[in-house]
Amino acid sequence: MSEPKENVLMEKIVSLCKRRGFVFQSSEIYGGINGFWDYGPLGAELKRNVKELWWSGMTRLRDDVVGLEATIIMAPQIWKASGHVDTFCDPMCDCLLTKKRFRADQIEPQSGVAYFFTGAKDATSGKQSNDAFSVLLPAGKPPESARKTATQFYQQRGLATVELLGERSEKVENSQRYNPENGAQLTEPRPFNLMLQTFVGPIQSDDNVAYLRPETAQAIFAQFKNVLETSRQKLPFGIAQTGKAFRNEVTPRNFTFRSREFEQMELEFFIKPDEAVEAILGSVATVPETGHPGEPQPNWGWQAWHQYWVEERVRFYEGIGLSRETLGFHRQSAEELAHYARACVDILYKFPFSKRNEQGELLGEELEGIAARSDFDLSQHERFSGKTMGVFDEELRTAWSKLNDVKKQSISERYYQARLKYLTKSGVETAKAEKDAKEDAEGLAKGQYIPHVIEPSAGVDRLILALIANAYSEVTTTDDKGKSETRVVMKFHPRVAPIKVGVFPLLKNKPELVAKAKEVFTSLRGHMMAFYDDAGAIGRRYARQDEAGTPFCVTIDFDTLGEKPELLNTVTIRHRDDGKQERLPLTELLGWLQARIR
Ligand code: ATP
């Protein structure tokens, strides 16, 4: 459970988001729709900035990553191949009394005394219900309260004067089988598929079912061959995509953190299997468990690439204002990993609503997962589509012919075992799996393999919420008369700040100041998001921009117009975070700002 103090902070953040136009509830005028959120003017700018930075960092500034923009609805077979149709489920259960729905695995474990009833009888009509029911009470609470809850349960089943039957009690430790709000028993957990369905075409039949994509990644795999053939990329290389994803989350919560419609920024980075690297270069580079492994090297295997992408992603977060101290890391254990995954590191942000450890420190919630997914994804699409997803590697073929027999045998055997494991785990019967794995190992010797993949998969909305929570700060000032006022200052990194610069004439009623200020504003707005404001006292205008998170404000005063000749065509720039001001010639203004927002 979160501390009340943290909830207060979240409430302040949610209220600021609405008040200043960062985030609104979707369809608010109709009472909203659970799990859907809209971004207002400031939120839309913030989101664009984040996506732009991710996109340019991932694609334009790299030689080895290209972009893709695929459709939201794709052939439903894609979701069969990816496993989403069969296994993309959360366990769901309902309160037997109130019908409230819960994610079974997210219920806070509770201890106490459980009261069990085998059924109940209607004392007047003699009607009987044989539905068993139980109620959990915290230790020390009188059993009467459990009986009251049970009576309500049987009343809902049509009994008027309830006489409870077969009562017994038992101590219970850390149970997730009861509604934490009223102690009533929950239904057995049942799997609930999170994909949102629709129909394509006019006939609403099973044949026309399609899904709104639950992740953007699958389109990248499905288009892998087209991209490879048209982009002139060679392994290792990546394909990046941002876009909407939809999940029918059982319990959307924590503001935008768990939504039903959200955006993802995903990279699939395709690499050679370690066996191919070893055949070409003699060995695969070893890497330290933590720390940046440096510039990519030809002898990198999946471990080095995985570590590289974890560190690159952390650098990205640091570069937009989330320091390492605000982040957490979770390396999935062998039990948590999917059967095909080699490793997965989640990058967490310490949200105000995050759980705490025993020392009271915030643990954080997932912003992004970086997974080493072996060759699972492309292999699945090869099996389901019947189209080859493998690549031919001339370097490997040449290198293979120069290997001695012992090395050939050892590499082949390892590749064979890895392919056999994938095939049998995917349900291919043993004889066929052995035959196919043998063919795959023979293919490797001829320079053919299915690429492996490292997948950094981030959520835009969670990152926006992290940036907002991270930026939120309160400043209390006391005026000459001793009156104190607390204001919000959103300390966004200038790179992501929705508005980069506010431009103000000192006074609204002096046409020459207004004309000059508008001229400055016009000269800046083509280069960055600028905001012109002449309403109210200058202090209030600064305060409004502080709340929007604008890092710089430029004021045009009489000196700009030459009242002090030596200050002609200079302006004051005020810094949001410390309120300090400096004077700058107009000719330098654009360059000065650009250097700070890049
Ligand atoms: P979680 O365990 O929190 O449900 P996940 O592990 O299922 O997340 P992935 O499938 O790895 O998430 O998706 C990649 C990223 O997409 C997540 O790290 C997160 O940032 C984002 N994401 C996933 N589900 C949601 C959601 N319901 N609302 C907002 N963002 C989401």
XYZ file of C-alpha atoms and ligand atoms in Angstrom:
629
model
C 0.000 0.000 0.000
C 1.255 3.475 -0.794
C 1.863 5.953 1.989
C -0.813 8.660 2.190
C 1.882 11.289 1.498
C 2.600 9.704 -1.877
C -1.043 9.630 -2.777
C -1.214 13.328 -2.011
C 1.659 13.883 -4.423
C -0.026 11.794 -7.129
C -3.262 13.694 -6.578
C -1.405 16.979 -7.014
C 0.200 15.686 -10.192
C -3.109 14.465 -11.632
C -4.774 17.762 -10.788
C -1.955 19.811 -12.329
C -2.154 17.671 -15.476
C -5.792 18.597 -15.906
C -5.482 22.224 -14.787
C -2.600 22.978 -17.143
C -3.648 20.792 -20.060
C -1.123 17.975 -19.906
C -3.574 15.066 -19.626
C -7.371 14.881 -19.666
C -9.665 11.958 -19.067
C -10.889 10.659 -22.421
C -14.579 11.426 -23.128
C -14.780 13.374 -19.866
C -18.057 15.090 -20.736
C -19.691 11.650 -20.815
C -18.175 10.595 -17.524
C -14.956 9.243 -19.041
C -13.978 5.770 -20.181
C -11.773 3.705 -17.911
C -8.201 3.243 -19.112
C -8.197 5.903 -21.853
C -6.504 9.298 -21.633
C -6.091 12.323 -23.893
C -3.125 14.660 -24.025
C -3.923 18.384 -23.891
C -1.866 21.137 -25.539
C 1.131 20.847 -23.199
C 0.973 17.051 -23.004
C 0.804 16.733 -26.785
C 3.995 18.809 -27.161
C 5.763 16.864 -24.418
C 4.825 13.568 -26.053
C 5.940 14.692 -29.491
C 9.289 15.811 -28.107
C 9.875 12.462 -26.423
C 8.960 10.472 -29.521
C 11.073 12.734 -31.738
C 14.102 12.296 -29.482
C 13.662 8.534 -29.383
C 13.193 8.375 -33.162
C 16.152 10.533 -34.050
C 18.413 8.851 -31.475
C 17.402 5.403 -32.654
C 17.302 5.903 -36.408
C 18.617 9.157 -37.880
C 21.680 9.346 -35.672
C 22.614 5.701 -36.179
C 23.884 3.892 -39.236
C 22.532 0.536 -38.142
C 18.832 1.191 -37.466
C 16.029 2.007 -39.899
C 12.392 2.879 -39.286
C 9.022 1.312 -39.980
C 5.450 2.569 -39.752
C 3.049 -0.369 -39.911
C -0.713 -0.723 -39.536
C -2.478 -1.293 -36.243
C -4.642 -4.084 -37.632
C -2.718 -6.908 -39.244
C -3.447 -10.431 -40.442
C -4.743 -12.311 -37.385
C -2.303 -15.177 -38.091
C 0.436 -12.837 -36.851
C -1.029 -13.030 -33.349
C -1.330 -16.779 -33.573
C 2.361 -17.049 -34.523
C 3.458 -14.612 -31.818
C 1.580 -16.555 -29.150
C -0.769 -13.701 -28.273
C -3.972 -15.532 -29.271
C -3.187 -18.461 -26.987
C -1.191 -17.015 -24.135
C -1.528 -13.225 -23.852
C -3.713 -13.516 -20.774
C -3.902 -12.107 -17.270
C -5.551 -14.020 -14.418
C -8.805 -12.304 -13.499
C -11.192 -12.849 -10.585
C -14.343 -11.166 -9.240
C -15.627 -10.406 -5.754
C -18.492 -12.840 -5.111
C -20.363 -10.099 -3.261
C -19.808 -6.831 -5.138
C -18.715 -8.315 -8.537
C -15.714 -5.956 -8.507
C -12.996 -7.286 -10.830
C -9.338 -7.828 -9.860
C -6.087 -8.935 -11.476
C -5.608 -12.075 -9.383
C -1.824 -11.721 -9.277
C -1.947 -8.089 -8.149
C -4.075 -8.560 -5.032
C -2.279 -7.529 -1.882
C -1.701 -10.777 0.142
C -3.750 -10.773 3.360
C -3.676 -12.720 6.629
C -6.325 -13.262 9.294
C -9.133 -15.660 10.128
C -11.342 -17.037 7.347
C -14.947 -18.003 8.126
C -16.373 -20.700 5.869
C -20.072 -21.399 5.300
C -21.340 -24.433 3.430
C -24.577 -22.673 2.460
C -27.663 -21.035 4.000
C -31.363 -21.653 4.564
C -34.293 -19.241 4.372
C -35.794 -19.453 7.878
C -39.290 -18.608 6.638
C -39.638 -20.327 3.247
C -37.222 -23.190 3.922
C -35.473 -22.480 0.564
C -31.788 -23.442 0.661
C -28.600 -22.317 -1.104
C -25.735 -24.799 -1.206
C -23.228 -22.264 -2.555
C -20.162 -22.317 -0.317
C -18.809 -18.899 0.681
C -16.100 -17.564 2.944
C -15.022 -14.259 4.420
C -11.575 -13.209 5.635
C -11.371 -10.997 8.716
C -8.237 -9.413 10.144
C -7.173 -11.224 13.355
C -9.166 -10.038 16.382
C -12.238 -8.831 14.500
C -15.518 -10.372 15.846
C -17.006 -13.187 13.704
C -20.296 -11.301 13.566
C -18.865 -9.109 10.835
C -18.119 -12.203 8.684
C -21.641 -13.460 9.258
C -23.045 -10.113 8.173
C -21.089 -10.244 4.895
C -22.135 -13.883 4.326
C -25.790 -12.962 4.997
C -25.599 -10.292 2.247
C -24.110 -12.907 -0.103
C -27.010 -15.341 0.465
C -29.593 -12.535 0.310
C -28.307 -11.849 -3.216
C -29.127 -15.495 -3.952
C -32.794 -14.970 -3.107
C -32.945 -15.901 0.575
C -34.866 -13.409 2.721
C -34.275 -14.478 6.329
C -30.832 -16.005 6.164
C -29.797 -18.826 8.474
C -26.118 -19.604 7.837
C -25.043 -23.256 7.652
C -21.848 -25.182 8.421
C -19.747 -22.345 9.846
C -16.117 -23.075 10.596
C -13.042 -20.883 10.860
C -9.369 -21.218 10.016
C -6.234 -19.063 10.212
C -5.058 -17.879 6.789
C -1.639 -16.466 5.828
C -0.852 -14.285 2.777
C -3.920 -15.201 0.802
C -4.884 -13.566 -2.502
C -8.310 -15.220 -2.479
C -10.239 -12.417 -0.743
C -11.395 -8.924 -1.709
C -9.066 -6.583 0.242
C -11.913 -4.054 0.557
C -14.577 -6.211 2.241
C -13.004 -9.621 2.954
C -15.463 -11.442 0.661
C -14.257 -14.512 -1.209
C -13.212 -14.071 -4.833
C -13.990 -16.331 -7.769
C -11.252 -18.734 -8.921
C -8.771 -16.858 -11.166
C -9.461 -17.419 -14.849
C -7.385 -16.360 -17.839
C -8.528 -13.292 -19.700
C -7.075 -12.513 -23.132
C -5.953 -8.892 -23.265
C -6.277 -8.376 -27.019
C -9.058 -6.074 -28.210
C -11.017 -7.620 -31.049
C -12.845 -6.170 -33.977
C -14.193 -7.394 -37.310
C -12.818 -6.480 -40.697
C -15.460 -6.126 -43.409
C -19.228 -6.052 -43.100
C -19.771 -9.552 -41.735
C -19.242 -10.061 -38.027
C -18.207 -13.710 -38.067
C -15.324 -15.676 -36.545
C -13.641 -15.651 -39.963
C -13.463 -11.864 -39.904
C -12.066 -11.376 -36.412
C -9.060 -9.083 -36.267
C -7.124 -7.649 -33.367
C -5.952 -4.178 -32.463
C -2.238 -4.820 -32.022
C -1.199 -5.357 -28.382
C 2.395 -4.363 -29.256
C 4.123 -2.779 -32.219
C 6.916 -5.365 -32.371
C 5.216 -8.054 -34.436
C 4.926 -5.870 -37.552
C 8.701 -5.488 -37.459
C 9.172 -9.247 -37.561
C 6.535 -9.673 -40.258
C 8.274 -7.038 -42.432
C 11.820 -8.111 -41.583
C 12.573 -9.536 -45.016
C 11.148 -6.542 -46.905
C 13.172 -4.114 -44.811
C 16.332 -6.181 -45.143
C 15.993 -6.338 -48.912
C 15.190 -2.654 -49.410
C 17.390 -0.912 -46.853
C 20.798 -2.361 -47.799
C 21.381 -3.148 -44.132
C 23.398 -6.155 -43.034
C 23.363 -7.904 -39.685
C 23.660 -6.643 -37.039
C 21.013 -3.988 -37.631
C 17.731 -2.840 -36.172
C 14.233 -1.784 -37.154
C 12.490 0.830 -35.019
C 8.839 1.682 -34.760
C 6.613 3.854 -32.597
C 2.857 3.651 -32.476
C -0.349 2.814 -30.710
C -0.924 -0.471 -28.929
C -4.077 -1.710 -27.222
C -4.572 -4.022 -24.270
C -7.858 -4.706 -22.577
C -6.225 -4.423 -19.140
C -8.313 -5.992 -16.365
C -7.684 -3.126 -13.977
C -6.298 0.045 -15.570
C -4.719 2.077 -12.784
C -2.233 4.623 -11.549
C -3.395 7.365 -13.905
C -1.894 6.779 -17.367
C 0.557 4.122 -16.136
C -1.663 1.188 -17.065
C -3.963 2.255 -19.893
C -5.972 0.306 -22.426
C -4.736 2.402 -25.347
C -1.124 3.531 -25.214
C 1.916 4.138 -27.347
C 5.093 2.145 -27.607
C 8.579 2.844 -28.937
C 10.137 -0.442 -29.931
C 13.377 -1.523 -31.487
C 14.092 -5.002 -32.780
C 17.833 -5.293 -33.151
C 18.774 -8.321 -35.246
C 22.074 -10.019 -34.529
C 23.969 -13.093 -35.665
C 23.615 -16.182 -33.485
C 26.617 -16.632 -31.187
C 27.582 -19.783 -33.096
C 27.952 -17.739 -36.304
C 30.061 -15.091 -34.531
C 32.297 -17.815 -33.110
C 32.681 -19.495 -36.498
C 33.668 -16.183 -38.134
C 35.881 -14.701 -35.415
C 37.058 -17.667 -33.383
C 35.306 -16.642 -30.173
C 32.537 -14.478 -28.772
C 33.406 -11.436 -26.664
C 32.870 -11.756 -22.941
C 31.250 -8.796 -21.190
C 31.046 -7.591 -17.609
C 27.554 -8.013 -16.069
C 27.096 -4.279 -15.705
C 28.420 -1.142 -17.352
C 28.536 0.005 -20.957
C 30.502 -2.412 -23.153
C 31.591 0.440 -25.449
C 31.366 0.762 -29.220
C 29.851 -2.262 -30.997
C 32.384 -4.865 -32.086
C 32.116 -7.647 -34.694
C 32.789 -10.328 -32.072
C 29.837 -9.328 -29.899
C 27.353 -12.061 -29.082
C 23.900 -11.618 -27.594
C 25.206 -10.828 -24.111
C 27.290 -7.854 -25.238
C 24.491 -6.549 -27.438
C 21.965 -6.942 -24.669
C 24.169 -5.120 -22.173
C 24.872 -2.437 -24.771
C 21.179 -1.762 -25.334
C 20.401 -1.643 -21.601
C 23.095 0.988 -21.174
C 22.124 2.929 -24.299
C 18.553 3.112 -23.065
C 19.680 4.319 -19.634
C 21.720 7.026 -21.380
C 18.577 8.057 -23.241
C 16.658 8.440 -19.978
C 19.529 10.345 -18.387
C 19.646 12.607 -21.437
C 16.064 13.715 -20.887
C 16.388 14.390 -17.189
C 15.784 11.051 -15.430
C 18.940 10.554 -13.413
C 20.153 7.040 -12.584
C 18.998 7.506 -8.966
C 15.392 7.897 -10.129
C 15.603 4.624 -12.066
C 15.544 1.030 -10.869
C 16.511 -2.199 -12.579
C 14.984 -5.616 -12.518
C 16.832 -8.524 -14.103
C 14.316 -11.286 -14.683
C 15.118 -14.562 -12.951
C 15.248 -17.877 -14.808
C 11.708 -18.645 -13.532
C 10.342 -15.325 -14.797
C 11.880 -15.588 -18.281
C 9.883 -16.913 -21.222
C 11.295 -20.276 -22.419
C 12.901 -18.691 -25.490
C 14.337 -15.615 -23.752
C 17.995 -15.515 -22.764
C 17.714 -12.466 -20.520
C 15.456 -9.519 -19.791
C 16.248 -6.357 -17.875
C 13.429 -4.000 -16.978
C 14.266 -0.335 -16.503
C 12.026 1.032 -13.757
C 11.135 4.544 -12.676
C 10.519 5.269 -9.011
C 6.971 6.615 -9.283
C 5.295 8.098 -6.194
C 2.920 5.089 -6.244
C 5.673 2.469 -6.525
C 6.069 -0.204 -3.871
C 8.829 0.182 -1.287
C 11.391 -2.310 -0.007
C 11.905 -3.134 3.663
C 14.199 -0.116 4.048
C 11.379 2.114 2.825
C 13.022 2.896 -0.514
C 10.899 3.160 -3.637
C 11.418 0.165 -5.930
C 9.984 1.501 -9.166
C 7.670 0.343 -11.939
C 8.554 -0.770 -15.463
C 9.210 1.902 -18.083
C 10.882 -0.382 -20.564
C 11.956 -3.992 -20.928
C 15.107 -4.986 -22.809
C 14.882 -8.626 -23.792
C 17.257 -11.018 -25.532
C 14.653 -13.092 -27.371
C 16.896 -15.574 -29.245
C 15.574 -16.414 -32.739
C 12.093 -17.149 -31.412
C 10.104 -14.432 -33.198
C 11.390 -14.896 -36.733
C 11.320 -18.675 -36.285
C 7.669 -18.536 -35.300
C 6.792 -16.448 -38.359
C 8.774 -18.797 -40.572
C 6.826 -21.791 -39.253
C 3.417 -20.109 -39.386
C 3.763 -18.277 -42.714
C 5.831 -20.897 -44.518
C 8.109 -18.066 -45.764
C 11.802 -18.235 -45.016
C 12.997 -15.724 -42.448
C 16.624 -16.784 -42.525
C 19.514 -14.825 -43.988
C 22.552 -15.894 -45.958
C 25.897 -14.781 -44.539
C 28.761 -15.053 -47.044
C 31.330 -14.289 -44.339
C 30.085 -17.249 -42.308
C 30.141 -19.619 -45.271
C 33.740 -18.687 -46.082
C 34.830 -18.884 -42.445
C 33.138 -22.250 -41.932
C 35.156 -23.931 -44.666
C 38.345 -22.919 -42.830
C 37.342 -24.366 -39.434
C 38.859 -27.618 -38.212
C 36.540 -30.575 -37.686
C 36.512 -30.353 -33.903
C 35.369 -26.748 -34.004
C 32.797 -27.465 -36.719
C 31.424 -30.335 -34.670
C 31.264 -28.341 -31.451
C 29.530 -25.305 -33.020
C 27.115 -27.488 -35.004
C 26.147 -29.444 -31.921
C 25.394 -26.304 -29.905
C 23.337 -24.813 -32.733
C 21.487 -28.102 -33.175
C 20.640 -28.240 -29.455
C 19.380 -24.629 -29.407
C 17.153 -25.212 -32.436
C 15.916 -28.514 -31.021
C 14.987 -26.811 -27.761
C 13.056 -24.089 -29.595
C 11.217 -26.600 -31.795
C 10.239 -29.007 -29.035
C 9.188 -26.175 -26.684
C 7.030 -24.850 -29.511
C 5.149 -28.132 -29.690
C 6.817 -29.692 -32.739
C 6.839 -33.482 -32.242
C 10.221 -35.000 -31.418
C 11.058 -36.782 -34.680
C 10.223 -33.734 -36.803
C 11.991 -31.391 -34.381
C 15.169 -33.513 -34.581
C 15.013 -33.598 -38.374
C 14.421 -29.835 -38.650
C 17.117 -28.991 -36.100
C 19.585 -31.147 -38.058
C 18.700 -29.290 -41.256
C 19.156 -25.969 -39.420
C 22.618 -27.030 -38.235
C 23.530 -28.067 -41.792
C 22.230 -24.701 -42.994
C 24.528 -22.892 -40.550
C 27.506 -24.621 -42.137
C 26.393 -23.172 -45.490
C 26.073 -19.643 -44.059
C 22.345 -19.675 -43.282
C 20.605 -18.861 -40.028
C 17.607 -17.112 -38.530
C 18.731 -13.879 -36.847
C 18.489 -13.498 -33.107
C 16.981 -10.377 -31.629
C 17.502 -7.901 -28.819
C 14.336 -5.947 -28.092
C 14.282 -2.659 -26.163
C 10.540 -2.020 -25.768
C 9.414 1.210 -24.103
C 6.049 2.785 -23.333
C 5.620 6.440 -24.280
C 2.831 7.157 -21.812
C 4.678 5.679 -18.850
C 7.679 7.772 -19.747
C 5.551 10.922 -19.996
C 4.154 10.193 -16.541
C 7.679 9.642 -15.218
C 8.851 12.941 -16.732
C 5.895 14.780 -15.221
C 6.421 13.202 -11.780
C 10.150 13.905 -12.000
C 9.629 17.534 -13.026
C 7.033 18.324 -10.371
C 8.372 20.607 -7.658
C 6.921 23.188 -5.340
C 8.513 26.524 -4.466
C 7.333 28.593 -1.535
C 8.075 32.318 -1.581
C 7.287 34.979 1.017
C 6.639 38.568 -0.062
C 7.577 41.827 1.751
C 4.347 41.680 3.749
C 5.203 38.185 5.005
C 2.563 36.517 2.870
C 3.788 33.204 1.562
C 2.719 31.475 -1.591
C 3.487 27.979 -2.902
C 3.827 27.589 -6.643
C 4.450 24.619 -8.867
C 7.563 24.617 -11.042
C 7.761 21.843 -13.624
C 11.500 21.262 -14.003
C 11.497 19.471 -17.357
C 14.779 18.976 -19.128
C 14.819 21.679 -21.882
C 14.963 18.883 -24.500
C 11.506 17.618 -23.590
C 9.876 20.793 -22.212
C 6.600 21.418 -24.102
C 7.344 25.126 -24.543
C 10.992 26.065 -24.940
C 10.705 29.821 -24.601
C 8.156 32.383 -23.451
C 8.355 35.805 -25.085
C 6.924 38.822 -23.266
C 6.759 42.573 -23.804
C 7.359 44.216 -20.415
C 4.109 46.189 -20.779
C 1.091 45.372 -22.856
C 0.034 48.979 -23.437
C 3.235 50.167 -25.120
C 2.858 49.435 -28.851
C 6.602 49.700 -29.520
C 7.339 47.010 -26.875
C 4.548 44.801 -28.205
C 5.739 45.182 -31.816
C 9.320 44.295 -30.892
C 8.219 41.341 -28.749
C 6.075 39.992 -31.589
C 8.998 40.340 -33.961
C 11.215 38.309 -31.587
C 8.463 35.725 -31.118
C 8.007 35.337 -34.879
C 11.744 34.905 -35.385
C 11.849 32.062 -32.837
C 8.639 30.112 -33.475
C 9.840 28.535 -36.714
C 12.715 26.961 -34.797
C 11.110 25.812 -31.561
C 7.867 25.847 -29.602
C 7.609 29.452 -28.416
C 4.793 31.125 -26.516
C 3.828 34.805 -26.604
C 2.188 36.278 -23.519
C 1.391 39.904 -22.662
C -1.384 39.348 -20.105
C -0.885 40.456 -16.500
C 2.121 41.395 -14.400
C 5.449 40.008 -15.556
C 5.786 37.949 -12.343
C 2.510 36.186 -13.052
C 3.589 35.471 -16.597
C 6.815 33.882 -15.310
C 4.779 31.830 -12.822
C 2.494 30.550 -15.566
C 5.475 29.442 -17.638
C 7.089 27.816 -14.574
C 3.984 25.712 -14.173
C 4.110 24.718 -17.832
C 7.794 23.854 -17.423
C 9.138 26.453 -19.885
C 12.896 26.625 -19.231
C 13.499 30.160 -20.575
C 11.522 33.401 -20.752
C 12.608 36.389 -22.817
C 11.439 39.878 -21.899
C 11.523 42.876 -24.218
C 11.847 46.113 -22.228
C 12.653 49.757 -22.869
C 16.366 49.001 -22.960
C 15.718 46.632 -25.869
C 14.408 49.692 -27.696
C 17.503 51.691 -26.781
C 16.550 53.611 -23.627
C 20.063 52.793 -22.475
C 21.844 53.000 -25.846
C 24.433 50.401 -24.877
C 21.587 47.879 -24.325
C 19.841 48.502 -27.656
C 18.590 45.221 -29.170
C 19.362 43.182 -26.082
C 16.811 41.190 -24.064
C 16.658 39.604 -20.622
C 16.510 35.862 -20.394
C 15.111 34.415 -17.210
C 15.991 30.868 -16.150
C 13.108 28.815 -14.773
C 14.975 26.772 -12.162
C 16.759 29.509 -10.239
C 14.933 32.627 -11.471
C 18.300 34.182 -12.478
C 18.311 36.650 -15.356
C 20.937 37.561 -17.900
C 21.097 40.005 -20.782
C 21.802 38.890 -24.341
C 22.023 40.596 -27.759
C 19.077 39.628 -29.969
C 21.454 38.440 -32.649
C 22.683 35.707 -30.287
C 19.305 34.688 -28.909
C 18.383 31.912 -31.345
C 21.780 30.196 -31.154
C 21.827 30.539 -27.360
C 18.440 28.859 -27.068
C 19.174 26.150 -29.637
C 22.339 25.161 -27.823
C 20.313 24.591 -24.667
C 17.321 22.717 -26.012
C 19.194 20.208 -28.145
P 3.422 -4.771 -17.400
O 4.092 -5.983 -16.793
O 3.608 -3.515 -16.605
O 2.009 -5.029 -17.815
P 4.595 -5.659 -19.793
O 5.835 -6.323 -19.313
O 3.417 -6.468 -20.151
O 4.179 -4.500 -18.761
P 5.603 -5.180 -22.383
O 4.713 -6.144 -23.037
O 7.029 -5.537 -22.173
O 4.955 -4.727 -20.999
O 5.471 -3.786 -23.149
C 6.561 -2.903 -23.303
C 6.268 -1.553 -22.695
O 4.991 -1.068 -23.102
C 6.205 -1.570 -21.172
O 7.494 -1.487 -20.616
C 5.388 -0.330 -20.894
O 6.192 0.839 -20.901
C 4.441 -0.264 -22.075
N 3.129 -0.775 -21.665
C 2.738 -2.059 -21.607
N 1.466 -2.146 -21.183
C 1.040 -0.877 -20.952
C -0.189 -0.299 -20.510
N -1.231 -1.054 -20.241
N -0.271 1.042 -20.404
C 0.790 1.825 -20.693
N 1.970 1.335 -21.121
C 2.100 0.004 -21.254
